Amino acid sequence: MKVLVVGSGGREHAICYKLNQSADVEKIYAIPGNPGIAQLATCVAGSVEDIDAIVSFVKENAIDLTVVGPEVPLCLGLVDAIEDAGYLAFGPKKAAAALEGSKAFSKDFMVRHGIKTAKYVEVDTIEEAKAALAGFCYPVVIKADGLAAGKGVIICEDEKMANEALEDLMVTKTLSDAGDKVVIEEFLKGFECSLLCFVDNDTILPMVSVKDHKQIGEGNTGLNTGGMGTVSPNPFLPAAIEARFEQEILDKFMAGIKADNLDYRGIVFIGLMIDGEEINVLEFNVRFGDPETQSILLRLESDLAQVMKACATNTLATQKLVWSDKTAVTLVLSAPGYPGNYPKGSKISNLDQCECVVFHAGTKEVDGDIVTNGGRVLNICALGDDLEDARAKVYKDAQVIHFDGMYYRKDIGLI
Ligand code: AMP
Ligand code: GLY
């Protein structure tokens, strides 16, 4: 099988790493890939948003399966375009990808299909929005409807802050047309949990549990990031809660995509808030999480290419997922200043001296050197007999790798 992976982050490097272990995969291409991916695949320059160019590449190279990493091309209809050209793709069609691409669409889906979620209203004008605030207590959560690369959710402590957030989104248009529509939502307390599943139009197979560490600072403090590290299994998820996911969320999700005739073959990544016995869905993402994927795929013992092909051909019911019972930890090494402004181009040393698997997230090759090229730069990943063992391995390699201002959290898996 010739496989094309679309994307350039640590998530896509982990996907290529796992696909490369498959006996069925003879060749991997990536658009655009990164220097780590280049060790496993042929990287082809291009934008993940250039649908026409990707479809042309698929046709010219007779790609057997295209795996789409990020949400933007899914929401732009890349899978629709590849399938219209007669080729197989892993990922939901455009209409289904709106479950991530539009918060209002996704909230409406949850309510119509009985999936528990925070109380909300959807508004289209600043006047409607300000009037709707009266129906909420503080803190209140304000969400831009459209994709906003993680910047679209604002938790507002009081009415002044809420009014400012609404003005920014709907009048100043700080997030452009992502803020044309806004969702105002009740604040939920509790702890967050990510639930990733392989899905096709008939079957949903949940993956092992995983915990992301979203904030930049130790002790879960400071600004939210794309994720500073993950641990699988999630050490904080009670088995009694996990046992309820199938009936209360997954069965309803499947009934919903069937009833709404959404063509959904790929990944659904469900963000949950758990408070005592209460389980609420915060959001749906229509792709693998980053850096959740890195920890999860290290534990996957099944053949990823076969599972992905089964999703794409709507035969997922024939697959069984086999998992290692070890603990996986992923540690993100980030650039100084991230998630704010950060420098690029710092030389990275000692990558070849690491014992763990190291995925590239934001790197570039310049004159034979690997240099930093993003906020999240590298992901050190390891399997261990237990959490302590996996943590010891990744933190040992964190002492080996060096670039100027390199930062990482020391408490991944502990809090
Ligand atoms: P979302 O993109 O909807 O998952 O929101 C991003 C993040 O904002 C979530 O991971 C939560 O940390 C936070 N968040 C979103 N909605 C709520 C809510 N209703 N109550 C509390 N926190 C929320
Ligand atoms: N780690 C969170 C995400 O991928 O959305």
Coordinates of C-alpha atoms and ligand atoms in Angstrom, one line a residue:
M1 CA 0.0 0.0 0.0
K2 CA 1.2 3.5 -0.8
V3 CA 0.1 5.9 1.9
L4 CA 0.1 9.7 2.0
V5 CA 0.0 11.5 5.3
V6 CA -1.2 15.1 5.3
G7 CA 0.3 17.3 8.0
S8 CA 3.6 18.3 9.6
G9 CA 3.5 17.9 13.4
G10 CA 4.4 15.4 16.1
R11 CA 1.0 13.8 15.6
E12 CA 1.8 13.1 11.9
H13 CA 5.3 11.9 12.8
A14 CA 3.7 9.4 15.2
I15 CA 1.3 8.2 12.5
C16 CA 4.1 7.7 10.0
Y17 CA 6.2 5.9 12.7
K18 CA 3.3 3.4 13.3
L19 CA 2.4 3.1 9.6
N20 CA 6.0 2.3 8.9
Q21 CA 5.7 -0.8 11.1
S22 CA 2.9 -2.2 9.0
A23 CA 3.7 -5.1 6.6
D24 CA 1.1 -3.7 4.2
V25 CA 2.8 -0.3 3.8
E26 CA 5.4 -0.3 1.0
K27 CA 5.9 3.5 0.8
I28 CA 4.9 6.6 2.8
Y29 CA 4.6 10.1 1.5
A30 CA 4.0 13.2 3.6
I31 CA 2.7 16.7 2.6
P32 CA 4.5 18.6 3.8
G33 CA 6.0 16.4 6.6
N34 CA 9.0 17.5 8.7
P35 CA 12.7 16.5 9.2
G36 CA 11.7 13.6 11.6
I37 CA 9.0 12.3 9.2
A38 CA 11.6 12.6 6.4
Q39 CA 13.5 9.6 8.0
L40 CA 10.5 7.4 7.3
A41 CA 8.7 9.0 4.3
T42 CA 9.2 11.1 1.2
C43 CA 8.3 14.6 2.1
V44 CA 6.7 16.7 -0.6
A45 CA 6.5 20.5 -0.2
G46 CA 3.0 21.9 -0.2
S47 CA 0.2 23.3 2.0
V48 CA -2.3 21.1 3.8
E49 CA -5.0 23.5 2.7
D50 CA -4.2 23.2 -1.0
I51 CA -6.9 20.6 -1.8
D52 CA -6.4 20.7 -5.6
A53 CA -2.6 20.1 -5.3
I54 CA -3.1 17.2 -2.8
V55 CA -5.7 15.5 -5.0
S56 CA -3.4 15.9 -8.1
F57 CA -0.6 14.3 -6.0
V58 CA -2.9 11.4 -5.0
K59 CA -3.8 10.8 -8.7
E60 CA -0.3 11.1 -10.1
N61 CA 1.2 8.7 -7.5
A62 CA -1.8 6.3 -7.3
I63 CA -2.0 6.7 -3.5
D64 CA -3.9 3.8 -1.9
L65 CA -4.8 5.6 1.3
T66 CA -4.6 9.3 2.3
V67 CA -4.5 9.9 6.0
V68 CA -5.5 13.5 6.9
G69 CA -3.9 14.8 10.2
P70 CA -5.2 18.3 10.9
E71 CA -8.8 19.6 11.1
V72 CA -8.5 22.5 8.5
P73 CA -8.2 20.3 5.4
L74 CA -11.0 18.0 6.7
C75 CA -13.2 21.0 7.2
L76 CA -12.3 22.3 3.7
G77 CA -13.5 19.0 2.2
L78 CA -10.2 17.2 1.4
V79 CA -11.7 13.8 1.9
D80 CA -14.7 14.6 -0.3
A81 CA -12.3 15.7 -3.1
I82 CA -10.1 12.6 -2.8
E83 CA -13.1 10.3 -2.9
D84 CA -14.7 12.1 -5.8
A85 CA -11.5 11.5 -7.7
G86 CA -11.9 7.7 -6.9
Y87 CA -9.3 7.2 -4.1
L88 CA -9.5 6.2 -0.5
A89 CA -9.1 8.6 2.4
F90 CA -9.1 8.3 6.2
G91 CA -11.1 11.2 7.8
P92 CA -14.7 12.5 7.9
K93 CA -16.3 14.2 4.9
K94 CA -16.7 18.0 5.1
A95 CA -20.3 17.9 6.4
A96 CA -19.3 15.6 9.3
A97 CA -16.1 17.6 10.0
A98 CA -18.4 20.5 10.9
L99 CA -18.6 18.8 14.3
E100 CA -15.3 20.4 14.9
G101 CA -15.6 23.3 12.4
S102 CA -18.7 24.8 13.9
K103 CA -19.3 24.9 17.7
A104 CA -23.0 25.7 17.0
F105 CA -23.4 22.7 14.7
S106 CA -21.7 20.5 17.2
K107 CA -23.8 21.7 20.2
D108 CA -27.0 21.3 18.2
F109 CA -25.9 17.7 17.3
M110 CA -25.4 16.9 20.9
V111 CA -28.7 18.3 22.1
R112 CA -30.7 16.6 19.3
H113 CA -29.1 13.3 20.0
G114 CA -29.3 13.3 23.8
I115 CA -25.6 13.7 24.5
K116 CA -25.1 15.6 27.7
T117 CA -23.3 19.0 27.3
A118 CA -23.3 22.4 28.9
K119 CA -26.4 24.6 28.5
Y120 CA -25.8 27.2 25.7
V121 CA -27.3 29.7 23.3
E122 CA -26.1 30.4 19.8
V123 CA -26.0 34.1 18.7
D124 CA -25.4 35.9 15.4
T125 CA -25.3 39.6 16.4
I126 CA -23.6 41.5 19.2
E127 CA -27.1 42.7 20.4
E128 CA -28.4 39.2 20.7
A129 CA -25.2 38.1 22.4
K130 CA -25.3 40.8 25.1
A131 CA -29.0 40.2 25.8
A132 CA -28.3 36.4 26.1
L133 CA -25.6 37.0 28.8
A134 CA -28.4 37.9 31.3
G135 CA -29.4 34.2 31.3
F136 CA -26.0 33.0 32.5
C137 CA -24.0 33.0 35.8
Y138 CA -20.3 33.7 36.0
P139 CA -17.8 32.5 34.9
V140 CA -19.4 32.1 31.5
V141 CA -17.8 30.5 28.4
I142 CA -17.7 32.4 25.1
K143 CA -16.8 30.4 22.0
A144 CA -16.2 31.5 18.5
D145 CA -18.2 29.3 16.2
G146 CA -15.5 28.6 13.6
L147 CA -12.0 27.1 13.7
A148 CA -9.6 29.3 15.6
A149 CA -6.5 27.2 16.2
G150 CA -7.2 26.9 20.0
K151 CA -7.9 30.6 20.5
G152 CA -11.6 30.6 20.1
V153 CA -12.7 29.7 23.7
I154 CA -12.7 32.5 26.3
I155 CA -13.6 31.9 29.9
C156 CA -15.0 35.1 31.3
E157 CA -15.0 35.8 35.0
D158 CA -17.5 38.7 35.0
E159 CA -19.9 40.6 32.8
K160 CA -17.3 43.2 31.8
M161 CA -14.9 40.5 30.5
A162 CA -17.8 38.8 28.7
N163 CA -18.8 42.0 27.0
E164 CA -15.3 42.6 25.9
A165 CA -14.8 39.1 24.6
L166 CA -18.1 39.4 22.6
E167 CA -17.0 42.8 21.2
D168 CA -13.6 41.4 20.2
L169 CA -15.1 38.4 18.4
M170 CA -18.2 40.0 16.8
V171 CA -17.3 43.6 16.2
T172 CA -13.5 43.9 16.1
K173 CA -13.4 40.5 14.4
T174 CA -10.2 39.4 16.1
L175 CA -10.7 35.9 14.8
S176 CA -12.0 37.0 11.5
D177 CA -15.2 35.2 10.3
A178 CA -14.7 32.4 13.0
G179 CA -16.5 34.9 15.2
D180 CA -19.5 35.7 12.9
K181 CA -21.5 33.3 15.1
V182 CA -20.8 32.8 18.8
V183 CA -21.8 30.2 21.3
I184 CA -22.4 31.3 24.9
E185 CA -22.2 28.4 27.3
E186 CA -22.5 27.5 31.0
F187 CA -19.1 27.0 32.7
L188 CA -18.6 23.4 33.8
K189 CA -16.3 22.4 36.6
G190 CA -14.5 19.1 37.0
F191 CA -11.6 17.4 35.4
E192 CA -11.0 17.0 31.6
C193 CA -10.6 13.8 29.8
S194 CA -9.9 12.9 26.2
L195 CA -11.6 10.0 24.5
L196 CA -10.4 9.1 21.1
C197 CA -12.1 6.5 18.9
F198 CA -11.7 5.0 15.4
V199 CA -15.0 5.2 13.7
D200 CA -16.8 4.3 10.5
N201 CA -20.4 4.6 9.6
D202 CA -21.4 1.4 11.4
T203 CA -18.8 0.9 14.2
I204 CA -17.0 2.9 16.8
L205 CA -13.9 1.5 18.6
P206 CA -12.6 3.5 21.6
M207 CA -8.9 3.7 22.1
V208 CA -7.1 3.5 25.5
S209 CA -7.6 6.5 27.8
V210 CA -5.2 9.4 27.7
K211 CA -4.6 12.6 29.6
D212 CA -3.4 15.8 28.1
H213 CA -1.7 18.6 30.1
K214 CA -3.0 21.7 28.5
Q215 CA -1.4 24.5 30.5
I216 CA 2.1 25.8 30.1
G217 CA 3.0 25.9 33.8
E218 CA 3.7 23.2 36.4
G219 CA 0.8 22.5 38.7
N220 CA -1.6 23.3 35.7
T221 CA -1.0 27.0 35.8
G222 CA -0.6 29.7 33.2
L223 CA -1.9 29.9 29.6
N224 CA -3.5 27.1 27.7
T225 CA -1.3 25.5 25.0
G226 CA -1.9 22.9 22.3
G227 CA -0.8 20.3 25.0
M228 CA 2.5 20.0 26.9
G229 CA 2.5 16.3 27.5
T230 CA 0.3 13.2 27.7
V231 CA 0.0 10.0 29.7
S232 CA -1.9 6.9 28.8
P233 CA -3.7 5.3 30.6
N234 CA -5.2 8.4 32.2
P235 CA -4.3 7.9 35.8
F236 CA -7.2 10.0 37.1
L237 CA -10.0 8.4 35.2
P238 CA -12.1 6.1 37.5
A239 CA -13.0 2.7 35.8
A240 CA -16.6 3.2 36.8
I241 CA -16.8 6.4 34.7
E242 CA -15.0 4.9 31.7
A243 CA -17.4 2.0 31.8
R244 CA -20.3 4.5 31.1
F245 CA -18.8 6.1 28.0
E246 CA -20.2 3.5 25.6
Q247 CA -23.8 3.8 26.5
E248 CA -23.9 7.5 27.4
I249 CA -21.7 8.9 24.6
L250 CA -20.6 6.5 21.9
D251 CA -23.9 4.8 21.2
K252 CA -25.6 8.2 21.0
F253 CA -22.8 9.5 18.8
M254 CA -23.3 6.6 16.3
A255 CA -27.1 7.0 16.4
G256 CA -26.6 10.7 15.7
I257 CA -24.3 10.3 12.7
K258 CA -26.6 7.7 11.2
A259 CA -29.8 9.8 11.8
D260 CA -28.1 12.9 10.3
N261 CA -26.6 10.9 7.4
L262 CA -23.1 12.1 8.1
D263 CA -20.3 10.2 6.4
Y264 CA -17.8 9.7 9.2
R265 CA -14.9 7.4 8.7
G266 CA -11.8 8.3 10.7
I267 CA -11.2 9.6 14.2
V268 CA -13.5 11.2 16.7
F269 CA -11.8 12.8 19.6
I270 CA -14.3 13.6 22.3
G271 CA -13.4 16.2 25.0
L272 CA -15.1 15.5 28.3
M273 CA -15.6 17.2 31.6
I274 CA -16.2 14.9 34.5
D275 CA -17.5 16.2 37.8
G276 CA -18.3 13.5 40.3
E277 CA -20.9 11.3 38.6
E278 CA -21.6 13.9 35.9
I279 CA -20.1 13.3 32.4
N280 CA -20.5 16.2 29.9
V281 CA -19.2 16.5 26.4
L282 CA -17.2 19.7 25.9
E283 CA -16.4 19.3 22.2
F284 CA -15.9 16.9 19.3
N285 CA -12.6 17.0 17.3
V286 CA -12.6 15.2 14.0
R287 CA -9.0 14.2 14.0
F288 CA -6.3 12.7 16.3
G289 CA -5.2 14.9 19.2
D290 CA -1.7 16.2 19.4
P291 CA 0.1 15.1 21.7
E292 CA -2.5 12.5 22.7
T293 CA -1.8 10.5 19.6
Q294 CA 1.9 10.1 20.4
S295 CA 1.2 8.3 23.7
I296 CA -1.8 6.3 22.3
L297 CA 0.0 5.0 19.2
L298 CA 3.0 3.8 21.2
R299 CA 0.6 1.5 23.0
L300 CA -1.2 0.3 19.9
E301 CA -0.1 -3.2 19.0
S302 CA -2.6 -3.7 16.1
D303 CA -1.6 -2.8 12.5
L304 CA -2.5 0.9 12.1
A305 CA -2.6 0.8 8.3
Q306 CA -5.1 -2.1 8.5
V307 CA -7.3 -0.3 11.0
M308 CA -7.2 3.0 9.0
K309 CA -8.0 1.2 5.7
A310 CA -10.9 -0.6 7.5
C311 CA -12.3 2.8 8.6
A312 CA -12.0 4.2 5.1
T313 CA -13.7 1.1 3.5
N314 CA -16.4 1.0 6.2
T315 CA -15.3 -2.4 7.5
L316 CA -14.1 -1.4 10.9
A317 CA -16.3 -4.1 12.4
T318 CA -13.7 -6.7 11.2
Q319 CA -11.0 -5.1 13.3
K320 CA -10.0 -5.7 16.9
L321 CA -7.7 -3.2 18.6
V322 CA -4.9 -4.7 20.7
W323 CA -3.1 -2.5 23.2
S324 CA 0.0 -2.8 25.3
D325 CA -0.8 -2.7 29.0
K326 CA 2.3 -0.5 29.6
T327 CA 2.2 3.1 30.4
A328 CA 3.1 5.7 27.8
V329 CA 4.3 9.2 28.5
T330 CA 4.9 12.0 26.0
L331 CA 6.9 15.0 27.0
V332 CA 6.7 18.2 24.9
L333 CA 9.8 20.3 24.6
S334 CA 8.8 23.8 23.7
A335 CA 10.4 27.0 22.6
P336 CA 11.0 29.9 25.1
G337 CA 7.9 32.2 25.2
Y338 CA 5.4 29.6 23.9
P339 CA 2.4 29.9 23.8
G340 CA 3.2 33.6 23.2
N341 CA 5.9 34.8 20.8
Y342 CA 8.9 32.6 20.5
P343 CA 12.2 32.6 18.5
K344 CA 12.8 30.1 15.6
G345 CA 16.0 28.8 14.2
S346 CA 17.8 27.6 17.3
K347 CA 20.1 24.7 16.7
I348 CA 18.9 21.4 18.4
S349 CA 21.7 19.1 19.7
N350 CA 22.1 15.5 20.7
L351 CA 19.0 14.1 19.1
D352 CA 21.0 11.1 18.0
Q353 CA 21.9 10.3 21.7
C354 CA 18.4 9.7 22.9
E355 CA 17.1 6.3 24.0
C356 CA 13.4 7.2 23.6
V357 CA 11.4 7.7 20.5
V358 CA 11.5 11.4 19.6
F359 CA 8.9 12.8 17.3
H360 CA 9.5 16.1 15.6
A361 CA 6.7 18.7 16.1
G362 CA 8.2 22.1 15.0
T363 CA 11.6 21.5 13.4
K364 CA 13.3 22.4 10.2
E365 CA 16.6 21.3 8.5
V366 CA 19.0 24.1 7.7
D367 CA 22.4 23.2 6.2
G368 CA 22.4 19.7 7.7
D369 CA 21.4 21.0 11.2
I370 CA 18.0 20.5 12.8
V371 CA 16.7 23.8 14.2
T372 CA 13.6 24.9 16.0
N373 CA 10.7 26.0 13.8
G374 CA 7.6 26.1 16.1
G375 CA 6.3 26.6 19.6
R376 CA 6.1 22.9 20.4
V377 CA 9.4 21.6 19.0
L378 CA 9.9 17.9 20.0
N379 CA 8.0 15.1 21.7
I380 CA 10.0 12.6 23.8
C381 CA 7.9 9.4 24.1
A382 CA 8.4 6.2 26.0
L383 CA 6.6 3.1 27.2
G384 CA 7.3 2.0 30.8
D385 CA 6.3 -0.8 33.1
D386 CA 4.4 1.9 35.1
L387 CA 4.1 5.6 35.2
E388 CA 7.3 6.1 37.2
D389 CA 9.3 4.0 34.7
A390 CA 7.9 5.8 31.6
R391 CA 8.5 9.2 33.2
A392 CA 12.1 8.3 34.2
K393 CA 12.8 7.4 30.5
V394 CA 11.5 10.6 29.0
Y395 CA 13.0 12.9 31.6
K396 CA 16.4 11.2 31.1
D397 CA 16.3 12.1 27.4
A398 CA 15.1 15.7 28.2
Q399 CA 18.5 16.1 29.9
V400 CA 20.2 15.0 26.8
I401 CA 18.5 17.1 24.1
H402 CA 19.4 20.8 24.1
F403 CA 18.3 24.0 22.3
D404 CA 18.4 27.6 23.6
G405 CA 15.7 28.3 26.1
M406 CA 14.2 24.8 25.8
Y407 CA 11.3 24.4 28.3
Y408 CA 9.3 21.4 29.5
R409 CA 6.9 20.7 32.3
K410 CA 8.3 18.4 35.0
D411 CA 5.0 17.1 36.2
I412 CA 3.6 15.2 33.2
G413 CA 1.4 12.3 34.5
L414 CA 1.5 13.5 38.1
I415 CA -1.3 16.1 38.2
Ligands
AMP1 P1 -13.3 23.3 23.5 O1 -12.6 23.7 22.2 O2 -14.8 23.5 23.4 O3 -12.9 22.0 24.1 O4 -12.7 24.3 24.6 C1 -11.4 24.4 24.8 C2 -11.1 24.3 26.3 O5 -11.9 25.3 27.0 C3 -11.6 23.0 26.9 O6 -10.6 22.0 26.8 C4 -11.8 23.4 28.4 O7 -10.6 23.5 29.1 C5 -12.4 24.8 28.2 N1 -13.9 24.8 28.2 C6 -14.6 24.7 27.1 N2 -15.9 24.7 27.4 C7 -16.0 24.8 28.7 C8 -17.1 24.8 29.6 N3 -18.4 24.8 29.2 N4 -16.8 24.8 30.9 C9 -15.5 24.9 31.4 N5 -14.4 24.9 30.5 C10 -14.7 24.8 29.2
GLY2 N1 -4.1 18.3 22.5 C1 -5.4 18.9 22.2 C2 -5.7 18.8 20.8 O1 -5.1 18.1 19.9 O2 -6.7 19.4 20.4

